[in-house]
mmCIF file of C-alpha atoms in Angstrom:
data_model
loop_
_atom_site.group_PDB
_atom_site.id
_atom_site.type_symbol
_atom_site.label_atom_id
_atom_site.label_comp_id
_atom_site.label_asym_id
_atom_site.label_seq_id
_atom_site.Cartn_x
_atom_site.Cartn_y
_atom_site.Cartn_z
ATOM 1 C CA ASN C 1 0.888 -13.087 14.543
ATOM 2 C CA ALA C 2 2.763 -15.135 12.222
ATOM 3 C CA GLY C 3 -0.672 -15.951 9.769
ATOM 4 C CA VAL C 4 0.149 -19.048 7.994
ATOM 5 C CA THR C 5 3.378 -20.920 8.347
ATOM 6 C CA GLN C 6 4.501 -23.449 5.928
ATOM 7 C CA THR C 7 7.725 -26.094 6.362
ATOM 8 C CA PRO C 8 9.490 -26.833 4.520
ATOM 9 C CA LYS C 9 10.418 -23.920 2.334
ATOM 10 C CA PHE C 10 12.546 -26.165 -0.220
ATOM 11 C CA GLN C 11 12.431 -29.987 -0.613
ATOM 12 C CA VAL C 12 13.990 -32.145 -3.293
ATOM 13 C CA LEU C 13 12.619 -35.660 -3.217
ATOM 14 C CA LYS C 14 13.714 -38.580 -5.864
ATOM 15 C CA THR C 15 10.871 -40.323 -7.706
ATOM 16 C CA GLY C 16 8.874 -42.684 -5.651
ATOM 17 C CA GLN C 17 9.617 -40.730 -2.358
ATOM 18 C CA SER C 18 6.662 -39.303 -0.144
ATOM 19 C CA MET C 19 6.915 -36.412 1.973
ATOM 20 C CA THR C 20 4.224 -34.052 3.851
ATOM 21 C CA LEU C 21 4.020 -30.811 3.437
ATOM 22 C CA GLN C 22 3.137 -28.890 7.000
ATOM 23 C CA CYS C 23 0.745 -25.669 6.911
ATOM 24 C CA ALA C 24 -0.459 -24.026 9.985
ATOM 25 C CA GLN C 25 -2.441 -20.869 10.764
ATOM 26 C CA ASP C 26 -3.015 -18.645 13.926
ATOM 27 C CA MET C 27 -5.834 -16.558 12.622
ATOM 28 C CA ASN C 28 -8.589 -19.037 13.718
ATOM 29 C CA HIS C 29 -9.806 -19.601 10.189
ATOM 30 C CA ASN C 30 -12.335 -22.378 9.648
ATOM 31 C CA SER C 31 -11.327 -22.780 5.824
ATOM 32 C CA MET C 32 -7.971 -24.122 4.544
ATOM 33 C CA TYR C 33 -6.925 -24.781 1.303
ATOM 34 C CA TRP C 34 -3.699 -26.191 -0.821
ATOM 35 C CA TYR C 35 -2.608 -24.772 -4.093
ATOM 36 C CA ARG C 36 0.141 -25.502 -6.458
ATOM 37 C CA GLN C 37 1.584 -22.697 -8.836
ATOM 38 C CA ASP C 38 3.340 -23.826 -12.073
ATOM 39 C CA PRO C 39 4.557 -21.577 -14.774
ATOM 40 C CA GLY C 40 1.893 -20.480 -17.451
ATOM 41 C CA MET C 41 -0.877 -22.597 -15.099
ATOM 42 C CA GLY C 42 -1.693 -19.756 -12.341
ATOM 43 C CA LEU C 43 -2.616 -21.333 -9.303
ATOM 44 C CA ARG C 44 -4.733 -24.611 -8.848
ATOM 45 C CA LEU C 45 -6.695 -25.961 -6.220
ATOM 46 C CA ILE C 46 -5.168 -29.484 -4.824
ATOM 47 C CA TYR C 47 -7.675 -29.943 -2.104
ATOM 48 C CA TYR C 48 -9.382 -27.787 0.670
ATOM 49 C CA SER C 49 -11.244 -28.180 3.592
ATOM 50 C CA ALA C 50 -13.928 -25.818 4.381
ATOM 51 C CA SER C 51 -13.994 -26.733 8.328
ATOM 52 C CA GLU C 52 -12.180 -29.005 10.879
ATOM 53 C CA GLY C 53 -13.369 -32.368 10.203
ATOM 54 C CA THR C 54 -13.885 -32.092 6.569
ATOM 55 C CA THR C 55 -11.800 -32.078 3.171
ATOM 56 C CA ASP C 56 -12.863 -31.924 -0.604
ATOM 57 C CA LYS C 57 -10.877 -32.359 -3.412
ATOM 58 C CA GLY C 58 -9.793 -29.488 -5.683
ATOM 59 C CA GLU C 59 -8.761 -29.411 -9.636
ATOM 60 C CA VAL C 60 -5.608 -31.417 -9.294
ATOM 61 C CA PRO C 61 -6.188 -33.812 -6.410
ATOM 62 C CA ASN C 62 -4.337 -36.777 -8.201
ATOM 63 C CA GLY C 63 -1.328 -38.289 -6.394
ATOM 64 C CA TYR C 64 -1.913 -36.090 -3.213
ATOM 65 C CA ASN C 65 -3.770 -36.687 0.317
ATOM 66 C CA VAL C 66 -4.755 -34.109 2.871
ATOM 67 C CA SER C 67 -5.410 -34.308 6.822
ATOM 68 C CA ARG C 68 -7.001 -31.506 8.500
ATOM 69 C CA LEU C 69 -5.247 -32.138 12.020
ATOM 70 C CA ASN C 70 -7.083 -29.744 14.081
ATOM 71 C CA LYS C 71 -8.272 -26.283 13.326
ATOM 72 C CA ARG C 72 -4.939 -25.003 12.749
ATOM 73 C CA GLU C 73 -3.298 -27.403 10.867
ATOM 74 C CA PHE C 74 -3.954 -28.658 7.249
ATOM 75 C CA SER C 75 -1.101 -31.015 5.641
ATOM 76 C CA LEU C 76 -0.623 -32.227 2.386
ATOM 77 C CA ARG C 77 0.947 -35.531 1.565
ATOM 78 C CA LEU C 78 2.527 -36.964 -1.522
ATOM 79 C CA GLU C 79 2.683 -40.786 -0.910
ATOM 80 C CA SER C 80 4.797 -41.506 -4.027
ATOM 81 C CA ALA C 81 6.246 -38.450 -5.626
ATOM 82 C CA ALA C 82 6.371 -38.333 -9.278
ATOM 83 C CA PRO C 83 8.464 -35.141 -11.901
ATOM 84 C CA SER C 84 4.982 -34.013 -12.462
ATOM 85 C CA GLN C 85 4.519 -32.862 -9.069
ATOM 86 C CA THR C 86 7.431 -30.700 -9.228
ATOM 87 C CA SER C 87 5.834 -26.793 -8.327
ATOM 88 C CA VAL C 88 5.769 -24.522 -5.799
ATOM 89 C CA TYR C 89 2.985 -25.434 -3.336
ATOM 90 C CA PHE C 90 0.844 -22.827 -1.284
ATOM 91 C CA CYS C 91 -1.314 -23.302 1.532
ATOM 92 C CA ALA C 92 -3.660 -20.396 2.543
ATOM 93 C CA SER C 93 -6.623 -20.029 5.381
ATOM 94 C CA SER C 94 -9.992 -17.975 5.154
ATOM 95 C CA GLU C 95 -12.880 -17.070 7.079
ATOM 96 C CA SER C 96 -15.683 -19.354 6.232
ATOM 97 C CA GLY C 97 -18.078 -18.059 2.915
ATOM 98 C CA TRP C 98 -17.353 -16.907 -0.271
ATOM 99 C CA LEU C 99 -16.708 -13.269 0.426
ATOM 100 C CA TYR C 100 -13.566 -13.685 2.241
ATOM 101 C CA GLU C 101 -10.371 -13.178 1.245
ATOM 102 C CA GLN C 102 -7.458 -15.964 1.510
ATOM 103 C CA TYR C 103 -4.171 -15.766 3.405
ATOM 104 C CA PHE C 104 -1.482 -17.193 2.025
ATOM 105 C CA GLY C 105 1.577 -18.824 3.188
ATOM 106 C CA PRO C 106 5.266 -18.589 1.792
ATOM 107 C CA GLY C 107 4.918 -21.842 -0.283
ATOM 108 C CA THR C 108 7.112 -24.772 -0.498
ATOM 109 C CA ARG C 109 9.325 -25.261 -3.522
ATOM 110 C CA LEU C 110 9.109 -28.778 -4.157
ATOM 111 C CA THR C 111 11.817 -30.491 -7.180
ATOM 112 C CA VAL C 112 11.072 -34.288 -7.835
ATOM 113 C CA THR C 113 13.838 -35.817 -10.080
ATOM 114 C CA ALA S 1 -18.291 -24.430 -13.456
ATOM 115 C CA GLN S 2 -16.764 -21.364 -12.906
ATOM 116 C CA ARG S 3 -13.702 -19.888 -15.012
ATOM 117 C CA VAL S 4 -11.114 -16.871 -14.877
ATOM 118 C CA THR S 5 -9.450 -15.916 -18.250
ATOM 119 C CA GLN S 6 -6.545 -13.189 -18.142
ATOM 120 C CA PRO S 7 -5.437 -13.047 -21.748
ATOM 121 C CA GLU S 8 -2.132 -11.139 -21.081
ATOM 122 C CA LYS S 9 0.696 -14.059 -19.869
ATOM 123 C CA LEU S 10 2.799 -10.907 -19.871
ATOM 124 C CA LEU S 11 2.528 -6.861 -19.843
ATOM 125 C CA SER S 12 5.366 -4.398 -20.091
ATOM 126 C CA VAL S 13 4.880 -0.801 -19.908
ATOM 127 C CA PHE S 14 6.766 2.556 -19.118
ATOM 128 C CA LYS S 15 6.816 4.169 -15.583
ATOM 129 C CA GLY S 16 3.873 6.936 -15.742
ATOM 130 C CA ALA S 17 1.968 5.526 -18.464
ATOM 131 C CA PRO S 18 -1.663 3.975 -17.813
ATOM 132 C CA VAL S 19 -1.961 0.254 -17.097
ATOM 133 C CA GLU S 20 -4.769 -2.035 -17.566
ATOM 134 C CA LEU S 21 -4.783 -5.912 -16.955
ATOM 135 C CA LYS S 22 -7.731 -7.643 -18.409
ATOM 136 C CA CYS S 23 -9.717 -10.451 -16.471
ATOM 137 C CA ASN S 24 -12.595 -11.781 -17.866
ATOM 138 C CA TYR S 25 -14.958 -14.620 -15.709
ATOM 139 C CA SER S 26 -17.321 -17.354 -16.330
ATOM 140 C CA TYR S 27 -19.671 -17.922 -14.020
ATOM 141 C CA SER S 28 -23.646 -19.080 -13.701
ATOM 142 C CA GLY S 29 -24.300 -17.316 -10.615
ATOM 143 C CA SER S 30 -23.457 -14.162 -8.470
ATOM 144 C CA PRO S 31 -19.774 -13.695 -8.263
ATOM 145 C CA GLU S 32 -17.333 -12.159 -6.108
ATOM 146 C CA LEU S 33 -14.106 -11.279 -7.666
ATOM 147 C CA PHE S 34 -10.598 -10.361 -6.499
ATOM 148 C CA TRP S 35 -6.841 -9.006 -7.439
ATOM 149 C CA TYR S 36 -4.135 -10.859 -5.862
ATOM 150 C CA VAL S 37 -0.998 -9.928 -6.596
ATOM 151 C CA GLN S 38 2.671 -11.870 -5.752
ATOM 152 C CA TYR S 39 5.814 -9.455 -5.465
ATOM 153 C CA SER S 40 9.368 -10.754 -6.304
ATOM 154 C CA ARG S 41 9.922 -13.037 -3.519
ATOM 155 C CA GLN S 42 6.856 -12.245 -1.308
ATOM 156 C CA ARG S 43 3.280 -14.479 -0.813
ATOM 157 C CA LEU S 44 0.469 -13.938 -2.790
ATOM 158 C CA GLN S 45 -1.784 -11.306 -0.832
ATOM 159 C CA LEU S 46 -4.952 -9.592 -1.723
ATOM 160 C CA LEU S 47 -4.645 -6.166 -3.334
ATOM 161 C CA LEU S 48 -8.522 -5.380 -3.841
ATOM 162 C CA ARG S 49 -12.098 -7.221 -4.470
ATOM 163 C CA HIS S 50 -14.977 -6.087 -5.656
ATOM 164 C CA ILE S 51 -17.281 -6.170 -2.851
ATOM 165 C CA SER S 52 -15.124 -3.496 -1.417
ATOM 166 C CA ARG S 53 -15.025 -0.818 -3.721
ATOM 167 C CA GLU S 54 -11.787 0.289 -2.611
ATOM 168 C CA SER S 55 -8.497 1.718 -4.623
ATOM 169 C CA ILE S 56 -5.543 0.188 -3.326
ATOM 170 C CA LYS S 57 -2.214 1.677 -4.169
ATOM 171 C CA GLY S 58 -3.919 3.768 -7.224
ATOM 172 C CA PHE S 59 -5.309 0.564 -8.580
ATOM 173 C CA THR S 60 -9.047 0.023 -9.300
ATOM 174 C CA ALA S 61 -11.290 -2.716 -10.700
ATOM 175 C CA ASP S 62 -14.790 -2.450 -11.766
ATOM 176 C CA LEU S 63 -17.448 -4.997 -12.250
ATOM 177 C CA ASN S 64 -18.752 -5.515 -15.793
ATOM 178 C CA LYS S 65 -21.435 -7.929 -15.364
ATOM 179 C CA GLY S 66 -22.488 -7.332 -18.847
ATOM 180 C CA GLU S 67 -18.903 -7.971 -20.737
ATOM 181 C CA THR S 68 -18.350 -10.531 -17.896
ATOM 182 C CA SER S 69 -14.982 -8.572 -16.807
ATOM 183 C CA PHE S 70 -13.153 -7.203 -13.646
ATOM 184 C CA HIS S 71 -10.150 -5.089 -15.575
ATOM 185 C CA LEU S 72 -7.567 -3.690 -12.981
ATOM 186 C CA LYS S 73 -6.593 -0.508 -13.796
ATOM 187 C CA LYS S 74 -3.781 2.131 -12.949
ATOM 188 C CA PRO S 75 -3.541 5.503 -14.202
ATOM 189 C CA PHE S 76 0.174 6.213 -14.135
ATOM 190 C CA ALA S 77 2.254 3.209 -13.333
ATOM 191 C CA GLN S 78 5.010 2.864 -10.877
ATOM 192 C CA GLU S 79 7.861 0.599 -11.045
ATOM 193 C CA GLU S 80 7.320 -1.109 -7.412
ATOM 194 C CA ASP S 81 4.046 -2.262 -9.469
ATOM 195 C CA SER S 82 6.047 -4.582 -11.393
ATOM 196 C CA ALA S 83 4.814 -8.301 -10.007
ATOM 197 C CA MET S 84 2.772 -11.272 -11.131
ATOM 198 C CA TYR S 85 -1.368 -10.363 -11.073
ATOM 199 C CA TYR S 86 -3.831 -13.202 -10.681
ATOM 200 C CA CYS S 87 -7.451 -12.518 -10.915
ATOM 201 C CA ALA S 88 -10.021 -14.966 -8.951
ATOM 202 C CA LEU S 89 -13.564 -15.473 -8.821
ATOM 203 C CA SER S 90 -15.564 -16.577 -5.810
ATOM 204 C CA GLY S 91 -18.936 -17.950 -6.215
ATOM 205 C CA SER S 92 -22.069 -17.343 -4.153
ATOM 206 C CA GLY S 93 -24.165 -19.485 -1.844
ATOM 207 C CA GLY S 94 -23.958 -22.840 -0.693
ATOM 208 C CA SER S 95 -20.661 -24.389 0.809
ATOM 209 C CA ASN S 96 -18.823 -23.031 -2.211
ATOM 210 C CA TYR S 97 -15.288 -21.641 -0.526
ATOM 211 C CA LYS S 98 -13.418 -22.168 -3.541
ATOM 212 C CA LEU S 99 -11.288 -19.850 -5.410
ATOM 213 C CA THR S 100 -11.067 -19.900 -9.135
ATOM 214 C CA PHE S 101 -7.694 -18.301 -10.225
ATOM 215 C CA GLY S 102 -6.640 -17.081 -13.602
ATOM 216 C CA LYS S 103 -3.243 -17.592 -15.180
ATOM 217 C CA GLY S 104 -2.101 -14.460 -14.201
ATOM 218 C CA THR S 105 -0.241 -11.325 -15.739
ATOM 219 C CA LEU S 106 3.314 -10.187 -15.366
ATOM 220 C CA LEU S 107 3.642 -6.959 -14.941
ATOM 221 C CA THR S 108 6.847 -4.930 -15.874
ATOM 222 C CA VAL S 109 7.224 -1.247 -15.388
ATOM 223 C CA ASN S 110 10.112 -0.364 -17.198
ATOM 224 C CA PRO S 111 11.778 3.252 -15.882
#
């Protein structure tokens, strides 16, 4: 049981390049999430998917797009990377509903130069 | 709107001393509160949540609705408790599956 996996672990991009961060979970969870973690800012929700086929904006969605490919996979795309998107990105999953804990992936450290 | 405030960015204590990490929240409905922990080079994981009323690794947290607080406490800190701690809130009802995190408190337990 791998839990939540993310690829890649590290990435360096030049301004204007695009890339997709991949996330998969094997816990049969309905809900999946993308966060960014910045020093002094905590974790901020970028997008989430309450269930397969639905996606919604979180607190900081600008500059990002997401795809809920199937129940297992939830990808985050940066169409035109900017230095302000330098961050650590975490994917998480949970059962549906507000009482359930979220399980986090190991994170992707992204640097945009 | 829901908000979580952790007033201390950094907290440093000595081994064996009591520790309290503060968390205050703002939410108009009935919240569920969580504490998540991130040890060095490890992924974020749940430490405890209000609904379970458990003590995990010696930590406890009590929800005080009057003061809108969910402070995390441990009577005797250990060096292995050094980590980043995040308080988080989830709102009740409907399709609100979102967690709102505080900005985190970095706890250092000195030998």
